[in-house]
Amino acid sequence: ETKVALSDNKMIKVDYNSPQSVILFGSDGIKRKDKDYYGALVLNYIMGSGGFSSRLVKEIREKQGLVYSISTWLDVYENAPLIMGYASTGAGNVEKAIDLIKNEFKKMKTDSVSPEELQKAKDYLIGSYPFKFNSSSTLSAILASIQIQNLGINYFTDYNQKIEEVSLEDLKRISKYLFDENKLLFTIVGKKN
């Protein structure tokens, strides 16, 4: 399968007079119809979409106190799938925050996910799934996406099973290509140091 490559390890800085800097980062992602998509969802939860239980929040916000907020998500564009992230911090903390983000990507790639992390991610993704259907506009957007991406009529009934089937071995394999710290592209908007 063809992968879209971003420029490796690039940094774009935009000078903006603000005491806070915003860091947007990303790398090659995974297509929605890829067999590893559900494993990528689990890994993304563990890395940065899991709020205060995510690795990025624990390490960079709680332990180091360097960011106000930090998170990751998957953009599953057909021709340019991405794993993306966002952080906001004081201008003087940008370089250290970026180093720590790269380090967490490297650790995800080289260190195994624990069985506890895997189970917490599965529990959250399965337990929170029904709350995605809380309004008619959200439901219609999800239905349109399922149709546009040709995900099939069984998408709703298969979701929980696909999450439950994700194994530690799957995560180890997927993390090696999804979390390559050397392929991250960073855009920083804020004061230059």
Coordinates of C-alpha atoms in Angstrom, one line a residue:
E1 CA 0.0 0.0 0.0
T2 CA 1.3 3.4 -0.9
K3 CA 2.2 5.8 1.9
V4 CA 2.4 9.5 1.7
A5 CA 5.6 10.8 3.1
L6 CA 5.9 14.1 4.9
S7 CA 9.2 15.9 4.9
D8 CA 11.2 14.2 7.6
N9 CA 11.9 16.0 10.9
K10 CA 11.1 19.5 9.7
M11 CA 10.2 22.6 11.8
I12 CA 8.2 25.6 10.6
K13 CA 8.2 28.6 13.0
V14 CA 5.7 31.5 12.7
D15 CA 6.5 34.6 14.7
Y16 CA 3.5 35.8 16.6
N17 CA 3.4 38.2 19.5
S18 CA 1.9 36.0 22.2
P19 CA 3.1 34.8 25.6
Q20 CA 1.9 31.3 24.7
S21 CA 3.1 29.2 21.8
V22 CA 1.1 26.7 19.9
I23 CA 2.8 23.5 18.6
L24 CA 1.1 21.5 15.8
F25 CA 2.8 18.3 15.0
G26 CA 2.2 15.3 12.7
S27 CA 3.5 12.4 10.7
D28 CA 2.3 9.7 8.3
G29 CA -0.9 8.1 9.5
I30 CA -3.1 5.2 8.6
K31 CA -6.0 4.9 6.2
R32 CA -9.4 4.2 7.6
K33 CA -9.8 0.9 5.7
D34 CA -6.3 -0.4 6.7
K35 CA -6.4 -3.6 8.7
D36 CA -4.4 -1.9 11.4
Y37 CA -6.9 1.0 11.8
Y38 CA -8.4 -0.2 15.1
G39 CA -5.0 -0.9 16.6
A40 CA -4.0 2.6 15.6
L41 CA -7.1 4.0 17.4
V42 CA -6.0 2.1 20.6
L43 CA -2.4 3.4 20.3
N44 CA -3.6 6.9 19.7
Y45 CA -5.7 6.8 22.8
I46 CA -2.7 5.6 24.8
M47 CA -0.4 8.2 23.3
G48 CA -2.5 11.4 23.4
S49 CA -6.2 11.2 22.9
G50 CA -6.9 9.6 26.3
G51 CA -6.8 12.8 28.3
F52 CA -5.1 12.6 31.6
S53 CA -4.4 8.9 31.2
S54 CA -2.4 9.4 27.9
R55 CA 1.4 9.2 27.9
L56 CA 1.9 12.7 26.5
V57 CA -0.3 14.3 29.3
K58 CA 1.3 12.3 32.0
E59 CA 4.9 13.0 30.9
I60 CA 4.8 16.5 29.5
R61 CA 2.0 18.1 31.4
E62 CA 1.9 16.3 34.8
K63 CA 5.5 15.3 35.4
Q64 CA 7.3 18.2 33.6
G65 CA 4.6 20.9 33.8
L66 CA 5.6 22.2 30.4
V67 CA 2.3 22.4 28.5
Y68 CA -1.2 23.7 29.3
S69 CA -2.7 21.1 27.0
I70 CA -1.6 18.4 24.6
S71 CA -3.4 15.8 22.6
T72 CA -3.2 13.6 19.4
W73 CA -5.7 12.4 16.9
L74 CA -5.9 10.5 13.6
D75 CA -6.9 12.2 10.4
V76 CA -7.9 9.4 8.0
Y77 CA -7.8 11.2 4.7
E78 CA -7.9 8.8 1.8
N79 CA -4.7 10.1 0.1
A80 CA -2.9 11.6 3.0
P81 CA -3.7 9.9 6.3
L82 CA -2.0 11.6 9.3
I83 CA -1.4 11.2 13.0
M84 CA -1.6 14.8 14.4
G85 CA -1.0 16.4 17.7
Y86 CA -1.4 19.8 19.4
A87 CA 0.3 21.4 22.4
S88 CA 0.2 24.8 23.9
T89 CA 3.0 26.1 26.2
G90 CA 4.9 29.2 27.2
A91 CA 7.3 30.4 24.6
G92 CA 10.4 29.4 26.6
N93 CA 9.3 25.8 26.8
V94 CA 8.8 25.0 23.1
E95 CA 12.1 23.3 22.5
K96 CA 11.9 21.1 25.6
A97 CA 8.3 20.2 24.8
I98 CA 9.2 19.2 21.3
D99 CA 12.1 17.0 22.5
L100 CA 9.7 15.3 25.0
I101 CA 7.1 14.7 22.2
K102 CA 9.8 13.1 20.1
N103 CA 10.9 11.0 23.0
E104 CA 7.4 9.8 23.7
F105 CA 7.0 8.8 20.0
K106 CA 10.3 6.9 20.2
K107 CA 9.2 5.2 23.4
M108 CA 5.9 4.1 21.9
K109 CA 7.8 2.6 19.0
T110 CA 10.4 0.8 21.1
D111 CA 8.7 0.1 24.5
S112 CA 5.8 -2.3 24.8
V113 CA 2.4 -1.1 25.7
S114 CA 1.4 -2.7 29.0
P115 CA -1.6 -5.0 29.3
E116 CA -3.2 -2.4 31.7
E117 CA -2.8 0.4 29.1
L118 CA -4.3 -1.8 26.4
Q119 CA -7.3 -2.8 28.6
K120 CA -7.9 0.8 29.7
A121 CA -7.9 2.0 26.1
K122 CA -10.3 -0.8 25.0
D123 CA -12.6 -0.1 27.9
Y124 CA -12.7 3.6 27.0
L125 CA -13.1 3.2 23.3
I126 CA -15.9 0.7 23.7
G127 CA -17.6 2.4 26.6
S128 CA -17.6 5.8 25.1
Y129 CA -18.7 4.7 21.6
P130 CA -22.5 5.1 22.2
F131 CA -22.0 8.7 23.3
K132 CA -20.8 9.6 19.7
F133 CA -24.5 9.4 18.7
N134 CA -25.8 12.1 21.0
S135 CA -27.4 14.3 18.3
S136 CA -29.0 14.0 14.9
S137 CA -26.3 16.1 13.3
T138 CA -23.5 14.0 14.7
L139 CA -25.3 10.8 13.7
S140 CA -25.9 12.1 10.2
A141 CA -22.2 13.0 9.8
I142 CA -21.1 9.6 11.0
L143 CA -23.6 7.9 8.6
A144 CA -22.3 10.1 5.7
S145 CA -18.7 9.2 6.6
I146 CA -19.5 5.5 6.7
Q147 CA -21.1 5.8 3.2
I148 CA -18.4 8.0 1.7
Q149 CA -15.6 5.7 3.0
N150 CA -17.6 2.6 2.0
L151 CA -17.2 1.0 5.5
G152 CA -20.2 -1.2 5.1
I153 CA -23.5 -1.7 6.8
N154 CA -22.0 -3.7 9.7
Y155 CA -19.8 -0.9 10.8
F156 CA -21.8 -0.1 13.9
T157 CA -22.1 -3.7 15.0
D158 CA -18.5 -4.6 14.2
Y159 CA -16.8 -1.7 16.0
N160 CA -16.7 -3.1 19.5
Q161 CA -15.5 -6.5 18.3
K162 CA -12.7 -5.0 16.2
I163 CA -11.5 -3.0 19.2
E164 CA -11.7 -6.0 21.5
E165 CA -9.6 -8.1 19.0
V166 CA -6.6 -5.7 19.1
S167 CA -3.7 -7.5 20.8
L168 CA -0.4 -6.4 22.3
E169 CA 1.4 -8.0 19.4
D170 CA -0.7 -5.9 17.0
L171 CA 0.3 -2.7 18.9
K172 CA 4.0 -3.6 18.9
R173 CA 3.9 -4.0 15.1
I174 CA 1.8 -1.0 14.3
S175 CA 3.7 1.4 16.7
K176 CA 6.9 0.7 14.7
Y177 CA 5.6 2.6 11.7
L178 CA 3.0 4.9 13.2
F179 CA 5.2 6.5 15.8
D180 CA 8.4 7.4 14.0
E181 CA 9.9 10.4 15.8
N182 CA 12.2 11.1 12.9
K183 CA 9.3 11.8 10.5
L184 CA 7.5 14.3 12.7
L185 CA 6.8 17.7 11.2
F186 CA 6.4 20.6 13.7
T187 CA 4.7 24.0 13.2
I188 CA 5.2 26.5 16.0
V189 CA 3.2 29.7 16.3
G190 CA 4.4 32.1 19.0
K191 CA 7.4 34.3 20.0
K192 CA 10.8 33.3 18.8
N193 CA 13.3 32.6 21.6

